[in-house]
Short mmCIF file of C-alpha atoms and ligand atoms in Angstrom, two decimals:
data_model
loop_
_atom_site.label_atom_id
_atom_site.label_comp_id
_atom_site.label_asym_id
_atom_site.label_seq_id
_atom_site.Cartn_x
_atom_site.Cartn_y
_atom_site.Cartn_z
CA MET A 1 -32.46 3.51 9.74
CA SER A 2 -33.32 -0.05 10.68
CA VAL A 3 -32.99 -0.69 14.41
CA ASP A 4 -32.74 -4.46 13.93
CA LYS A 5 -29.89 -4.12 11.50
CA THR A 6 -28.06 -1.69 13.76
CA LEU A 7 -28.48 -4.14 16.64
CA MET A 8 -27.08 -6.91 14.50
CA LEU A 9 -24.09 -4.72 13.63
CA GLY A 10 -23.55 -4.13 17.35
CA ASN A 11 -23.69 -7.88 18.01
CA TRP A 12 -21.16 -8.62 15.31
CA ILE A 13 -18.84 -5.93 16.66
CA ASN A 14 -19.08 -7.51 20.11
CA GLN A 15 -18.19 -10.92 18.67
CA CYS A 16 -15.15 -9.76 16.67
CA ASP A 17 -11.68 -8.49 17.47
CA ASN A 18 -10.19 -8.31 13.99
CA ILE A 19 -12.40 -5.69 12.36
CA VAL A 20 -11.23 -3.63 9.38
CA PHE A 21 -12.97 -0.48 8.21
CA PHE A 22 -12.88 0.64 4.58
CA GLY A 23 -14.37 4.05 3.86
CA GLY A 24 -14.67 7.08 1.67
CA ALA A 25 -15.97 10.62 1.41
CA GLY A 26 -19.36 9.79 2.95
CA VAL A 27 -17.60 9.28 6.30
CA SER A 28 -16.79 13.00 6.40
CA THR A 29 -20.04 14.53 5.11
CA GLU A 30 -21.38 14.68 8.68
CA SER A 31 -18.32 16.87 9.40
CA GLY A 32 -19.45 19.27 6.68
CA ILE A 33 -17.08 18.11 3.91
CA PRO A 34 -18.99 17.40 0.69
CA ASP A 35 -18.51 14.01 -0.96
CA PHE A 36 -17.90 13.57 -4.69
CA ARG A 37 -20.88 11.62 -6.01
CA GLY A 38 -23.60 11.96 -3.34
CA GLY A 39 -26.58 14.36 -3.57
CA ASP A 40 -24.59 17.51 -2.79
CA GLY A 41 -21.30 16.08 -4.00
CA LEU A 42 -18.56 17.93 -5.81
CA TYR A 43 -19.62 16.38 -9.11
CA ARG A 44 -22.90 18.29 -8.96
CA GLN A 45 -21.31 21.68 -8.46
CA GLN A 46 -20.49 24.13 -11.19
CA TRP A 47 -16.84 24.46 -12.10
CA ASP A 48 -15.18 24.89 -15.50
CA TYR A 49 -13.88 21.32 -15.53
CA PRO A 50 -15.03 18.07 -13.88
CA PRO A 51 -13.19 17.20 -10.63
CA GLU A 52 -11.46 14.22 -12.30
CA THR A 53 -9.88 16.60 -14.81
CA ILE A 54 -8.78 19.22 -12.30
CA LEU A 55 -7.49 16.54 -9.93
CA SER A 56 -5.41 14.82 -12.61
CA HIS A 57 -1.64 14.78 -12.86
CA SER A 58 -1.56 16.31 -16.35
CA PHE A 59 -3.89 19.14 -15.32
CA PHE A 60 -1.74 19.89 -12.26
CA VAL A 61 1.35 20.15 -14.46
CA LYS A 62 -0.42 22.23 -17.14
CA SER A 63 -2.58 24.53 -15.00
CA PRO A 64 -1.33 24.55 -11.41
CA GLU A 65 -3.06 27.91 -10.73
CA VAL A 66 -6.52 26.49 -11.46
CA PHE A 67 -5.63 23.29 -9.61
CA TYR A 68 -4.71 25.27 -6.50
CA ARG A 69 -7.82 27.45 -6.68
CA TYR A 70 -10.00 24.33 -6.72
CA TYR A 71 -7.85 22.54 -4.17
CA ARG A 72 -7.99 25.38 -1.63
CA GLU A 73 -11.70 25.92 -2.08
CA LYS A 74 -12.85 22.31 -2.12
CA LEU A 75 -10.27 19.98 -0.64
CA ALA A 76 -8.01 21.74 1.82
CA VAL A 77 -10.67 21.98 4.49
CA ASP A 78 -9.00 23.13 7.69
CA ASP A 79 -11.80 23.69 10.18
CA ALA A 80 -13.71 20.40 9.94
CA GLN A 81 -13.99 18.30 13.10
CA PRO A 82 -14.30 14.52 13.40
CA ASN A 83 -17.90 13.27 13.62
CA SER A 84 -19.41 10.29 15.41
CA ALA A 85 -18.25 7.89 12.70
CA HIS A 86 -14.59 8.88 13.12
CA LEU A 87 -14.95 8.86 16.93
CA ALA A 88 -16.65 5.45 17.07
CA LEU A 89 -13.95 3.91 14.85
CA ALA A 90 -11.18 5.39 17.00
CA ASP A 91 -12.90 3.99 20.07
CA LEU A 92 -13.18 0.54 18.48
CA GLU A 93 -9.44 0.58 17.85
CA ARG A 94 -8.70 1.60 21.46
CA GLU A 95 -10.93 -1.25 22.66
CA GLY A 96 -8.85 -3.73 20.67
CA LYS A 97 -11.65 -4.57 18.24
CA LEU A 98 -10.64 -2.71 15.10
CA VAL A 99 -7.18 -3.26 13.62
CA ALA A 100 -7.11 -0.80 10.71
CA VAL A 101 -8.94 2.04 9.04
CA ILE A 102 -8.41 2.05 5.29
CA THR A 103 -9.60 5.31 3.81
CA GLN A 104 -9.86 6.99 0.44
CA ASN A 105 -10.19 10.32 2.27
CA ILE A 106 -7.45 12.90 2.38
CA ASP A 107 -8.78 15.03 5.24
CA GLY A 108 -6.89 13.54 8.20
CA LEU A 109 -10.08 13.33 10.30
CA HIS A 110 -9.56 9.70 11.39
CA GLN A 111 -6.23 10.67 12.96
CA ALA A 112 -7.82 13.79 14.47
CA ALA A 113 -10.38 11.49 16.13
CA GLY A 114 -7.58 9.38 17.61
CA SER A 115 -7.26 6.46 15.19
CA LYS A 116 -3.66 5.26 15.04
CA ASN A 117 -3.51 2.70 12.26
CA VAL A 118 -4.89 4.64 9.29
CA LEU A 119 -3.98 3.61 5.75
CA GLU A 120 -4.52 6.54 3.41
CA LEU A 121 -5.00 5.12 -0.07
CA HIS A 122 -5.23 8.56 -1.68
CA GLY A 123 -2.73 10.41 0.50
CA SER A 124 -3.41 13.43 2.71
CA THR A 125 -3.91 17.17 2.46
CA LYS A 126 -1.97 17.41 5.72
CA ARG A 127 1.35 16.84 3.93
CA ALA A 128 3.03 18.48 0.93
CA TYR A 129 6.37 18.22 -0.84
CA CYS A 130 8.45 19.85 -3.56
CA VAL A 131 8.28 17.99 -6.86
CA LYS A 132 11.89 18.97 -7.63
CA CYS A 133 13.92 18.40 -4.46
CA GLY A 134 11.43 16.48 -2.30
CA ALA A 135 11.55 18.94 0.63
CA GLU A 136 8.55 18.38 2.89
CA TYR A 137 6.07 21.08 3.90
CA GLY A 138 3.13 21.29 6.29
CA PRO A 139 -0.41 22.02 5.12
CA ASP A 140 -0.37 25.73 5.97
CA TYR A 141 2.33 26.42 3.42
CA ILE A 142 0.08 25.41 0.54
CA ASN A 143 -3.38 25.96 2.01
CA LYS A 144 -3.01 29.50 3.25
CA GLY A 145 -1.18 31.22 0.40
CA ASP A 146 -2.28 32.43 -3.03
CA GLY A 147 -1.26 31.08 -6.39
CA VAL A 148 1.16 28.19 -6.83
CA PRO A 149 3.35 27.49 -3.78
CA MET A 150 7.05 27.29 -4.57
CA CYS A 151 9.86 25.60 -2.68
CA ARG A 152 11.92 27.87 -0.40
CA LEU A 153 15.02 25.82 -1.15
CA CYS A 154 14.97 25.23 -4.90
CA GLN A 155 11.99 27.16 -6.33
CA GLY A 156 10.36 23.91 -7.48
CA VAL A 157 6.56 23.58 -7.44
CA ILE A 158 5.11 22.20 -4.23
CA ARG A 159 2.27 19.72 -4.38
CA PRO A 160 0.00 18.15 -1.79
CA ASP A 161 0.82 14.54 -0.91
CA VAL A 162 -2.39 13.28 -2.51
CA VAL A 163 -2.80 10.76 -5.29
CA LEU A 164 -4.06 12.50 -8.43
CA TYR A 165 -5.92 10.86 -11.27
CA GLU A 166 -3.43 9.24 -13.71
CA GLU A 167 -1.13 8.44 -10.77
CA SER A 168 -0.58 5.11 -9.04
CA LEU A 169 -1.48 4.37 -5.48
CA ASP A 170 1.41 3.76 -3.09
CA ALA A 171 2.29 0.07 -3.52
CA ASP A 172 3.10 -0.49 0.14
CA VAL A 173 -0.15 1.08 1.39
CA MET A 174 -2.08 -1.01 -1.14
CA GLN A 175 -0.33 -4.23 -0.16
CA ARG A 176 -0.89 -3.66 3.55
CA SER A 177 -4.55 -2.78 2.93
CA ILE A 178 -5.08 -5.98 0.99
CA GLU A 179 -3.47 -8.00 3.78
CA TYR A 180 -5.69 -6.42 6.43
CA ILE A 181 -8.83 -6.99 4.36
CA SER A 182 -8.04 -10.58 3.43
CA GLN A 183 -7.33 -11.49 7.07
CA ALA A 184 -10.26 -9.56 8.56
CA GLN A 185 -12.92 -11.35 10.55
CA MET A 186 -15.35 -8.52 9.90
CA LEU A 187 -15.18 -5.82 7.23
CA ILE A 188 -17.18 -2.63 7.64
CA VAL A 189 -17.43 -0.67 4.41
CA GLY A 190 -19.05 2.73 4.55
CA GLY A 191 -19.53 6.16 3.05
CA THR A 192 -18.15 5.21 -0.32
CA SER A 193 -19.75 4.82 -3.75
CA LEU A 194 -17.19 2.06 -4.47
CA ALA A 195 -16.93 3.52 -7.95
CA VAL A 196 -13.24 4.43 -8.09
CA TYR A 197 -10.60 1.77 -8.77
CA PRO A 198 -8.25 0.30 -7.71
CA ALA A 199 -9.47 1.27 -4.21
CA ALA A 200 -12.99 -0.16 -4.64
CA GLY A 201 -11.68 -3.52 -5.87
CA MET A 202 -9.94 -4.12 -2.54
CA VAL A 203 -13.24 -5.07 -0.96
CA ASN A 204 -13.10 -8.26 -3.07
CA TYR A 205 -10.21 -9.53 -0.97
CA TYR A 206 -12.50 -10.07 2.00
CA SER A 207 -13.33 -13.75 2.41
CA GLY A 208 -15.32 -13.84 5.68
CA ASP A 209 -19.05 -13.79 6.30
CA LYS A 210 -19.41 -10.44 8.05
CA MET A 211 -19.16 -7.75 5.44
CA VAL A 212 -21.28 -4.79 6.51
CA LEU A 213 -22.02 -2.07 3.99
CA ILE A 214 -23.30 1.24 5.37
CA ASN A 215 -24.15 3.85 2.77
CA LYS A 216 -26.79 6.42 1.91
CA ASP A 217 -27.04 5.40 -1.75
CA ALA A 218 -26.87 2.06 -3.52
CA THR A 219 -23.50 0.71 -4.69
CA GLN A 220 -22.49 -2.05 -7.07
CA PHE A 221 -21.35 -4.10 -4.04
CA ASP A 222 -24.70 -4.08 -2.22
CA ARG A 223 -25.36 -7.71 -3.10
CA ALA A 224 -21.97 -8.81 -1.79
CA ALA A 225 -22.77 -7.47 1.68
CA ASN A 226 -23.83 -9.83 4.46
CA LEU A 227 -25.48 -6.88 6.17
CA LEU A 228 -26.59 -3.85 4.18
CA ILE A 229 -27.59 -0.73 6.12
CA LYS A 230 -28.85 2.35 4.33
CA GLY A 231 -28.36 5.58 6.23
CA LYS A 232 -25.92 7.97 7.83
CA ILE A 233 -22.79 6.24 8.94
CA GLY A 234 -22.10 8.53 11.92
CA GLU A 235 -25.52 7.89 13.40
CA ILE A 236 -25.38 4.17 12.68
CA LEU A 237 -21.91 3.51 14.10
CA ALA A 238 -22.63 5.64 17.18
CA ARG A 239 -25.78 3.62 17.82
CA ALA A 240 -24.28 0.24 17.08
CA TRP A 241 -21.30 0.81 19.32
CA LYS A 242 -21.63 1.95 22.91
CA TYR A 243 -19.67 5.16 22.28
P1 LIG B 1 -18.12 9.32 -3.38
O1 LIG B 1 -18.57 10.74 -3.32
O2 LIG B 1 -17.98 8.70 -4.71
O3 LIG B 1 -19.16 8.43 -2.56
C1 LIG B 1 -19.58 8.81 -1.29
C2 LIG B 1 -20.74 7.90 -0.90
O4 LIG B 1 -21.05 8.14 0.46
C3 LIG B 1 -22.01 8.13 -1.71
O5 LIG B 1 -22.48 6.87 -2.18
C4 LIG B 1 -22.99 8.74 -0.70
O6 LIG B 1 -24.31 8.27 -0.88
C5 LIG B 1 -22.46 8.21 0.59
N1 LIG B 1 -22.68 9.07 1.76
C6 LIG B 1 -22.61 10.42 1.84
N2 LIG B 1 -22.79 10.83 3.11
C7 LIG B 1 -23.00 9.72 3.85
C8 LIG B 1 -23.25 9.47 5.22
N3 LIG B 1 -23.33 10.44 6.11
N4 LIG B 1 -23.39 8.18 5.61
C9 LIG B 1 -23.33 7.16 4.72
N5 LIG B 1 -23.10 7.33 3.42
C10 LIG B 1 -22.93 8.59 2.99
O7 LIG B 1 -16.78 9.21 -2.51
P2 LIG B 1 -15.67 8.07 -2.55
O8 LIG B 1 -16.29 6.73 -2.73
O9 LIG B 1 -14.80 8.30 -1.38
O10 LIG B 1 -10.43 10.23 -5.31
O11 LIG B 1 -14.90 8.46 -3.86
C11 LIG B 1 -13.74 7.79 -4.20
C12 LIG B 1 -12.71 8.73 -4.76
O12 LIG B 1 -13.29 9.50 -5.81
C13 LIG B 1 -12.19 9.77 -3.81
O13 LIG B 1 -11.22 9.29 -2.92
C14 LIG B 1 -11.62 10.79 -4.74
C15 LIG B 1 -12.75 10.85 -5.76
O14 LIG B 1 -12.38 11.24 -7.00
C16 LIG B 1 -9.38 11.03 -5.61
O15 LIG B 1 -9.41 12.23 -5.44
C17 LIG B 1 -8.20 10.30 -6.13
#
């Protein structure tokens, strides 16, 4: 980790009060949740189908049993705790510096750390609903059981409130995310391969001169960053900010 770059990040944070954070699975790896495309990511693990197939709408409809086996084992992580990245971002919001966290993560850890304005582009494993009647359920109802959870009211299939492949992102969440990014004084992007669209393309709406990219591996947006820091985001944010 470069000390100079981390210092510069700290200076920029001190100068700004309209900071937006845009992140992905790499923000939660220091909490023990594997990412998708990093070294130990879910794409490198053995399973009968690739994650994009299992996590697709058509697969959920066709094979909900397999979907739920994968979902419970890999995604519905209940015991993870926020790490220094989540905590530093929550602190920045409390201090009036950061206005929004935009995340592709579905683990609810930003809220657990205390962040209030969290825009979840891909939904959350903390909510579920019946596909037939829309009745809402908490996470335990689908995470703790076996097989495919069914609605108590109408016997419809219950699904987690996450965006599956082949499905659209929520238009309102997308619109608000774009507004935050286009108006941001400083954009911190971190823990994301920036490989999955439309989420990744949102970074292009930033028009300022303080885009910081913090990631372990290279991304296609590295050259667009005004400050590129390679390393662990939890360590870097904790060091850059007084937390
Ligand atoms: P990826 O797994 O594609 O990328 C995570 C990135 O974080 C990788 O580039 C890692 O190098 C980096 N990384 C891992 N740990 C880190 C750490 N401690 N500090 C800094 N960087 C770290 O995850 P996403 O970009 O979030 O979508 O993936 C986007 C979407 O693909 C996910 O939301 C999910 C997935 O399919 C859906 O499920 C719809």
